[in-house]
Amino acid sequence: MAEVQDVSHDSGHLEWETPLFNQAITQFEQALPHAAVGDAVAERLRYPERSLIVSVPVRLD
């Protein structure tokens, strides 16, 4: 059975204040003119309320 650990993050920054998220938002803004997405939906997608970050260990041969 997998072991569950509580992890405390005291870094004080939000997950969406990262270069990776900023790049995703830039790509999102560039794609909006080509997608049939309403203004309200686009605005909602720009500002997440929460995030889920996962780590998947991979063993390469």
Tab-separated table of C-alpha atoms in Angstrom:
chain	number	residue	atom	x	y	z
A	1	MET	CA	0.000	0.000	0.000
A	2	ALA	CA	1.259	3.495	-0.818
A	3	GLU	CA	2.432	5.751	1.937
A	4	VAL	CA	0.785	9.177	2.291
A	5	GLN	CA	2.758	12.122	3.611
A	6	ASP	CA	1.633	15.633	4.448
A	7	VAL	CA	3.950	18.189	2.907
A	8	SER	CA	4.142	21.765	4.124
A	9	HIS	CA	5.058	24.427	1.592
A	10	ASP	CA	6.218	27.619	3.255
A	11	SER	CA	7.511	29.270	0.096
A	12	GLY	CA	4.792	31.934	0.216
A	13	HIS	CA	4.146	32.006	-3.538
A	14	LEU	CA	1.219	30.725	-5.491
A	15	GLU	CA	1.552	27.979	-8.065
A	16	TRP	CA	0.306	30.288	-10.803
A	17	GLU	CA	3.069	32.836	-10.152
A	18	THR	CA	5.582	30.752	-12.076
A	19	PRO	CA	7.175	31.149	-15.513
A	20	LEU	CA	5.484	27.947	-16.686
A	21	PHE	CA	2.018	29.242	-15.811
A	22	ASN	CA	2.800	32.625	-17.379
A	23	GLN	CA	3.791	30.832	-20.588
A	24	ALA	CA	0.547	28.845	-20.519
A	25	ILE	CA	-1.477	32.051	-20.109
A	26	THR	CA	0.378	33.633	-23.052
A	27	GLN	CA	-0.434	30.622	-25.231
A	28	PHE	CA	-4.035	30.711	-23.995
A	29	GLU	CA	-4.351	34.380	-24.995
A	30	GLN	CA	-2.926	33.617	-28.443
A	31	ALA	CA	-5.380	30.735	-28.943
A	32	LEU	CA	-8.520	32.620	-27.857
A	33	PRO	CA	-9.153	34.352	-31.207
A	34	HIS	CA	-9.216	30.916	-32.886
A	35	ALA	CA	-11.534	29.240	-30.360
A	36	ALA	CA	-15.238	29.572	-29.730
A	37	VAL	CA	-14.831	30.491	-26.073
A	38	GLY	CA	-17.104	33.038	-24.444
A	39	ASP	CA	-15.682	36.040	-22.616
A	40	ALA	CA	-16.942	34.814	-19.232
A	41	VAL	CA	-15.354	31.380	-19.704
A	42	ALA	CA	-12.061	32.880	-20.864
A	43	GLU	CA	-11.968	35.202	-17.851
A	44	ARG	CA	-12.678	32.280	-15.500
A	45	LEU	CA	-9.858	30.215	-17.006
A	46	ARG	CA	-7.320	33.028	-16.545
A	47	TYR	CA	-7.554	33.014	-12.735
A	48	PRO	CA	-7.606	29.566	-11.077
A	49	GLU	CA	-8.954	29.191	-7.551
A	50	ARG	CA	-6.741	26.206	-6.812
A	51	SER	CA	-4.251	23.867	-8.393
A	52	LEU	CA	-3.246	20.247	-8.139
A	53	ILE	CA	0.424	19.481	-8.575
A	54	VAL	CA	1.498	15.883	-8.973
A	55	SER	CA	4.828	14.184	-9.371
A	56	VAL	CA	5.137	10.936	-11.296
A	57	PRO	CA	8.417	9.076	-10.851
A	58	VAL	CA	9.644	7.469	-14.071
A	59	ARG	CA	12.425	4.925	-14.310
A	60	LEU	CA	14.171	4.974	-17.678
A	61	ASP	CA	16.081	2.024	-19.068
